[in-house]
Amino acid sequence: MCGIFGLATIGRSPDDLEIVRKSMERVRHRGPDDSSIVSIGCDGPRITLGHARLAVIGGANAIQPLEWKKERSLFYLVVNGEIYNYQELREELVEAALCKPDEFKTNGDSEVLMACLVHQGLEWTLKNIVGMYAFVLVESTACNGKIDSITMCRDAFGIKPLCFGIDHQHKTLVISSEMAAIPESFHYVHVKDVLPSTYVKVECCIECDTLRWSMTETAYRRELELKSFDSQKNIEENIPTKLIRQRLIDAVTVRIPKDGVKWGVLLSGGLDSSLIASIAADIVYPSPLYTFTITYSPDDQGVVHVADSDMCHARIVANSRPNIIHDEVTFSFQDGLDVLSSVVSSVETMDVAVVRASVPLYLLSRYISSKNFKVVLCGEGADETFAGYRLFEDYLPSSNDDCKKFANELERRLFQIDTSELQRVDRCTSAHGLEARVPFMDVSFVETVLGIDHKEIQKYILRSAFDGYLPDSVVYREKEQFADGIGPSWVAKLQAHATEAFPQNEAKEESEATLYKTLLQFPPKSKQQLPFEIRELLIEERKARRRKNTDGKISRPGSSQPFRWHKVRHDVDLQKINLTLDDAHHFLRNVLGWSSNAIKSLSHNLESLNNLIVSMLSRVPFHNLTLLTRERRPPTMTEIKDDMMKGLGGPCSVVNAFFSILLDKLGFGPHIYLLSCRINGRNDCHVAILLQMKGLRYFVDVANAKPYTRAVHLGDTTVNACLNGSFRWRLAYSSESNMMQVRHIIGTEETVAVEFHPASTVQYNSFYDMIRKSRSEVSFGPFLTGLRLCLFPKDATEIVAVRDACIYDGNSMNCKRCASCRHDLLKIAKRDAFDHMEGFDELVKNAIDVLDREHPEWLDASPYPSSTALQMSDSGGVGMGVPVCKDNSERIGSSVITKDRESTESQMEEDVFHEEQ
């Protein structure tokens, strides 16, 4: 890592050297080991180039600007960055007889870069070098020193910064690693970034008999493109996990410094930095690897609450490798406040999210530098490459339109990362003479990832590639913003400080933004810079690049990402169920019928999850019996636990809520949530489960009148079938409602049964109104006016159900008949499928008694005509009144042969709202 400053003018300017010398002091932090300045040109165009060096590769004589002569041309080069494959390139140049070994005066990478530029040309060099770089190449005529061209270039992702400004009136070109180095006297220059994957060529030309600078901007890399997405393709197919894993290992390997340079890894405890640290530790083993973590001490006494912090997860990673030597740093609010002005000046932004995350990194970099380290590896870039941000949850993978928007957002974040994460990392580390290397930004690695049909969120592909490489608590840790991970109270206290300073703002984020703008507008006297209006232009241009094509999903600057993920393990109400691991095993054994060996061999994978789902459908009934027989109020958590531990089951709010807690206790968490569902246009009338496993979100529902026999991830739209194919269903996306749908399939027709939004989970208390209505208001549905009972015994290959006076009994949804009398309904409760349920037959009897008492018209005591089958009520499915029978079917024994089966089933599906209740 180094600092660059250059000043080019047309005509003699006696002050150039002094201006460059003073400006070099402002980038000296980027290269504290050495610096030099050279002036190029005579009459006409001239350039004075300065370079501040951090000595990592090349030895003491690798001083820049470098000089190389070829025929009649003389080349000069200053570079900021590292070329990782410089040794291979050097051998290639020598083998091709383009260079002689003795032409190389240093052992450094920069000289090899220059040799490539001189002998192979710019395009070949940019295609073949591997590394991070920002450089300025000057080509001049050897005989008279005339400058032919000045070329400025940045790497594919803009890991290293470079900006410039041209003023035609004053015939001035200024070049700098950081905007802060440009003197305040250059207020007439419009400063711009050299864009990533771009080189800018400046030449002196004659226009209207006057010499002036002309500029050509060229994008040199376009193969870094996302593969087109297929929304119907299975999310788990064709992911080359072994290749991705090896590519990242290779990227880490080439970035590990050689020649005894002291280096380490920034280890936050998140997935990305944890992978970099563990890979690096494995590569250098048994040599030690130094890792560093910083966290916030909210009481200013150095006391850290470790349980859910970055520090906790960083310790897990450090303990997983015997050669990691881990160092932990804490900072207080005053520590952060003391450096806030310097941080804002260094990162060159007013973006509140960037600034608040920069403070701890700035402090950590200062500490690491004080220990004489020169290089650190970090985990930036994975969130942009693998869709790690929460914002990506808004894009539904079953929608073709959303797949396109997803691709646009991924591309926007990845190719503008130099305006956010890379800018933060570069400025904070370089402020203390540290070089940050970013393995996730390796071009070959990114090309591999982008070549996949890439619609997975939450870094699913990366997690899959390194499944088992680290503890699951790290590999599958949920994404947190850096400032949140080190301690959310840091952000809260910072906002409180800003609000106190600027109370006139309505929102705390606005006060925070005003604070940073003020600090940037009035830097310390020792850091006098360009007028704020000039600096603000570049800041706004960077922001505009970052927010280009945002699809309107960018929130107010600095606002926290919406908190929509209410984990059941943190749900105050559900925790009152107080389910222990022993309780969970008791439930599996006594209610679900699992053997001790099956319980011991339970794994936290999709197969085990589906086995649990089938067991729930087979052994725990969905019904409205307790709604009818108990006091008309929401059940207590104790009642829910007692009912479920006895296998009695209950309505959806009871069964699915309990199952979510059971899954969490069995180790399928922590990413388990409740979904509020819509049925037939009615919101919040059904409870389902959203479970995130290994980066994928799955829909789960074990409390429904239809058997959803497996967890289905939200990108899977394939048709599922059960009950001998008589029931078919699938997930799909609706562009009209902008929601995911569970669709039932009859013939070629699809009927919407359940709708939900997968990015809006809820807490259990949000269902209280639904529960209250279902226990007190007849108008809410059939809970209080008819009998609802459903079980799918024998591994969900059969159905035993009661829907008012209609009985389903057999291995198909078509095995349907009328209940001939009250006794026929009671007999269902004595079936073998209910034997394991304590008091279940009595519960059915009591429910029928309540219905007879409150709705005497519900079930006539006399048998129905034996020659007819039950027709579903068209009056809303409430179930009041004696059911009407049709003449187009006839009873044979206890079953019904329906002559117009398809018509009857279609009518059933029209009544799906009440059936799903």
PDB file of C-alpha atoms in Angstrom, residues 156-265:
ATOM      1  CA  ALA A 156     -11.484  -4.373 -11.405  1.00  0.00           C
ATOM      2  CA  PHE A 157     -13.277  -3.493  -8.143  1.00  0.00           C
ATOM      3  CA  GLY A 158     -11.456  -0.322  -7.163  1.00  0.00           C
ATOM      4  CA  ILE A 159      -9.821  -1.818  -4.079  1.00  0.00           C
ATOM      5  CA  LYS A 160      -7.189   0.919  -4.216  1.00  0.00           C
ATOM      6  CA  PRO A 161      -8.285   4.550  -4.660  1.00  0.00           C
ATOM      7  CA  LEU A 162      -7.233   7.099  -7.260  1.00  0.00           C
ATOM      8  CA  CYS A 163      -8.846  10.412  -8.148  1.00  0.00           C
ATOM      9  CA  PHE A 164      -7.945  13.215 -10.512  1.00  0.00           C
ATOM     10  CA  GLY A 165      -9.028  16.620 -11.693  1.00  0.00           C
ATOM     11  CA  ILE A 166      -8.441  18.567 -14.899  1.00  0.00           C
ATOM     12  CA  ASP A 167      -8.791  22.312 -15.188  1.00  0.00           C
ATOM     13  CA  HIS A 168      -8.516  23.457 -18.810  1.00  0.00           C
ATOM     14  CA  GLN A 169      -8.353  27.129 -17.957  1.00  0.00           C
ATOM     15  CA  HIS A 170      -5.296  26.685 -15.784  1.00  0.00           C
ATOM     16  CA  LYS A 171      -4.010  23.763 -17.887  1.00  0.00           C
ATOM     17  CA  THR A 172      -3.639  21.693 -14.743  1.00  0.00           C
ATOM     18  CA  LEU A 173      -4.008  17.964 -14.050  1.00  0.00           C
ATOM     19  CA  VAL A 174      -3.903  16.846 -10.423  1.00  0.00           C
ATOM     20  CA  ILE A 175      -3.759  13.164  -9.393  1.00  0.00           C
ATOM     21  CA  SER A 176      -4.054  11.802  -5.861  1.00  0.00           C
ATOM     22  CA  SER A 177      -4.726   8.645  -3.861  1.00  0.00           C
ATOM     23  CA  GLU A 178      -6.999  10.653  -1.585  1.00  0.00           C
ATOM     24  CA  MET A 179      -9.005  13.782  -2.126  1.00  0.00           C
ATOM     25  CA  ALA A 180      -7.665  15.164   1.171  1.00  0.00           C
ATOM     26  CA  ALA A 181      -4.176  15.541  -0.340  1.00  0.00           C
ATOM     27  CA  ILE A 182      -5.279  18.044  -2.969  1.00  0.00           C
ATOM     28  CA  PRO A 183      -4.374  21.555  -1.742  1.00  0.00           C
ATOM     29  CA  GLU A 184      -7.119  24.039  -0.999  1.00  0.00           C
ATOM     30  CA  SER A 185      -5.693  26.375  -3.648  1.00  0.00           C
ATOM     31  CA  PHE A 186      -6.961  24.003  -6.367  1.00  0.00           C
ATOM     32  CA  HIS A 187     -10.565  25.039  -5.723  1.00  0.00           C
ATOM     33  CA  TYR A 188     -11.143  25.444  -9.448  1.00  0.00           C
ATOM     34  CA  VAL A 189     -10.585  21.717 -10.178  1.00  0.00           C
ATOM     35  CA  HIS A 190     -13.487  19.304 -10.500  1.00  0.00           C
ATOM     36  CA  VAL A 191     -12.204  16.153  -8.784  1.00  0.00           C
ATOM     37  CA  LYS A 192     -13.376  12.768 -10.100  1.00  0.00           C
ATOM     38  CA  ASP A 193     -12.619   9.131  -9.325  1.00  0.00           C
ATOM     39  CA  VAL A 194     -10.839   6.905 -11.776  1.00  0.00           C
ATOM     40  CA  LEU A 195     -13.582   4.288 -11.920  1.00  0.00           C
ATOM     41  CA  PRO A 196     -12.929   0.611 -11.190  1.00  0.00           C
ATOM     42  CA  SER A 197     -12.084  -1.481 -14.268  1.00  0.00           C
ATOM     43  CA  THR A 198     -11.190   1.732 -16.049  1.00  0.00           C
ATOM     44  CA  TYR A 199      -8.125   3.540 -17.289  1.00  0.00           C
ATOM     45  CA  VAL A 200      -7.977   7.237 -18.141  1.00  0.00           C
ATOM     46  CA  LYS A 201      -5.461   8.377 -20.737  1.00  0.00           C
ATOM     47  CA  VAL A 202      -4.503  12.041 -20.751  1.00  0.00           C
ATOM     48  CA  GLU A 203      -2.541  13.617 -23.608  1.00  0.00           C
ATOM     49  CA  CYS A 204      -1.466  17.096 -24.511  1.00  0.00           C
ATOM     50  CA  CYS A 205      -3.044  18.322 -27.723  1.00  0.00           C
ATOM     51  CA  ILE A 206      -3.375  21.552 -29.673  1.00  0.00           C
ATOM     52  CA  GLU A 207      -6.818  23.112 -29.803  1.00  0.00           C
ATOM     53  CA  CYS A 208      -7.381  26.555 -31.289  1.00  0.00           C
ATOM     54  CA  ASP A 209      -3.635  27.092 -31.428  1.00  0.00           C
ATOM     55  CA  THR A 210      -3.453  26.388 -27.700  1.00  0.00           C
ATOM     56  CA  LEU A 211      -1.959  23.440 -25.840  1.00  0.00           C
ATOM     57  CA  ARG A 212      -4.464  21.711 -23.566  1.00  0.00           C
ATOM     58  CA  TRP A 213      -5.143  18.346 -21.909  1.00  0.00           C
ATOM     59  CA  SER A 214      -7.422  15.846 -23.643  1.00  0.00           C
ATOM     60  CA  MET A 215      -8.829  12.857 -21.803  1.00  0.00           C
ATOM     61  CA  THR A 216     -10.015   9.402 -22.943  1.00  0.00           C
ATOM     62  CA  GLU A 217     -11.746   7.069 -20.495  1.00  0.00           C
ATOM     63  CA  THR A 218     -11.816   3.320 -21.297  1.00  0.00           C
ATOM     64  CA  ALA A 219     -13.487   0.413 -19.470  1.00  0.00           C
ATOM     65  CA  TYR A 220     -11.125  -2.517 -19.834  1.00  0.00           C
ATOM     66  CA  ARG A 221     -12.952  -5.438 -18.237  1.00  0.00           C
ATOM     67  CA  ARG A 222     -16.439  -6.577 -19.113  1.00  0.00           C
ATOM     68  CA  GLU A 223     -16.401 -10.342 -18.603  1.00  0.00           C
ATOM     69  CA  LEU A 224     -17.384  -9.947 -14.959  1.00  0.00           C
ATOM     70  CA  GLU A 225     -21.082 -10.384 -15.619  1.00  0.00           C
ATOM     71  CA  LEU A 226     -23.830 -12.221 -13.808  1.00  0.00           C
ATOM     72  CA  LYS A 227     -25.227 -15.321 -15.428  1.00  0.00           C
ATOM     73  CA  SER A 228     -28.902 -14.937 -16.297  1.00  0.00           C
ATOM     74  CA  PHE A 229     -31.196 -16.346 -13.647  1.00  0.00           C
ATOM     75  CA  ASP A 230     -33.843 -19.016 -14.032  1.00  0.00           C
ATOM     76  CA  SER A 231     -36.543 -18.551 -11.418  1.00  0.00           C
ATOM     77  CA  GLN A 232     -37.864 -22.066 -11.969  1.00  0.00           C
ATOM     78  CA  LYS A 233     -34.541 -23.808 -11.518  1.00  0.00           C
ATOM     79  CA  ASN A 234     -33.992 -25.765  -8.325  1.00  0.00           C
ATOM     80  CA  ILE A 235     -31.856 -23.708  -6.003  1.00  0.00           C
ATOM     81  CA  GLU A 236     -29.697 -26.650  -4.961  1.00  0.00           C
ATOM     82  CA  GLU A 237     -28.726 -27.850  -8.432  1.00  0.00           C
ATOM     83  CA  ASN A 238     -25.354 -27.440 -10.109  1.00  0.00           C
ATOM     84  CA  ILE A 239     -23.565 -25.489  -7.398  1.00  0.00           C
ATOM     85  CA  PRO A 240     -19.835 -26.288  -7.737  1.00  0.00           C
ATOM     86  CA  THR A 241     -19.107 -26.119  -4.012  1.00  0.00           C
ATOM     87  CA  LYS A 242     -15.691 -27.794  -4.303  1.00  0.00           C
ATOM     88  CA  LEU A 243     -14.586 -25.338  -6.988  1.00  0.00           C
ATOM     89  CA  ILE A 244     -15.787 -22.325  -4.987  1.00  0.00           C
ATOM     90  CA  ARG A 245     -14.014 -23.608  -1.909  1.00  0.00           C
ATOM     91  CA  GLN A 246     -10.746 -24.122  -3.767  1.00  0.00           C
ATOM     92  CA  ARG A 247     -10.951 -20.746  -5.499  1.00  0.00           C
ATOM     93  CA  LEU A 248     -11.249 -18.975  -2.145  1.00  0.00           C
ATOM     94  CA  ILE A 249      -8.386 -20.993  -0.676  1.00  0.00           C
ATOM     95  CA  ASP A 250      -6.285 -19.996  -3.695  1.00  0.00           C
ATOM     96  CA  ALA A 251      -7.272 -16.342  -3.253  1.00  0.00           C
ATOM     97  CA  VAL A 252      -6.183 -16.398   0.389  1.00  0.00           C
ATOM     98  CA  THR A 253      -2.956 -18.229  -0.442  1.00  0.00           C
ATOM     99  CA  VAL A 254      -1.673 -15.647  -2.917  1.00  0.00           C
ATOM    100  CA  ARG A 255      -2.451 -12.798  -0.517  1.00  0.00           C
ATOM    101  CA  ILE A 256      -0.386 -14.141   2.364  1.00  0.00           C
ATOM    102  CA  PRO A 257       2.762 -11.962   2.533  1.00  0.00           C
ATOM    103  CA  LYS A 258       6.199 -13.443   2.123  1.00  0.00           C
ATOM    104  CA  ASP A 259       9.683 -12.251   3.087  1.00  0.00           C
ATOM    105  CA  GLY A 260       9.009 -12.056   6.814  1.00  0.00           C
ATOM    106  CA  VAL A 261       6.452  -9.246   6.681  1.00  0.00           C
ATOM    107  CA  LYS A 262       4.402  -9.131   9.866  1.00  0.00           C
ATOM    108  CA  TRP A 263       0.755  -9.740   9.015  1.00  0.00           C
ATOM    109  CA  GLY A 264      -2.547 -10.820  10.491  1.00  0.00           C
ATOM    110  CA  VAL A 265      -6.286 -11.156   9.871  1.00  0.00           C
TER     111      VAL A 265
END
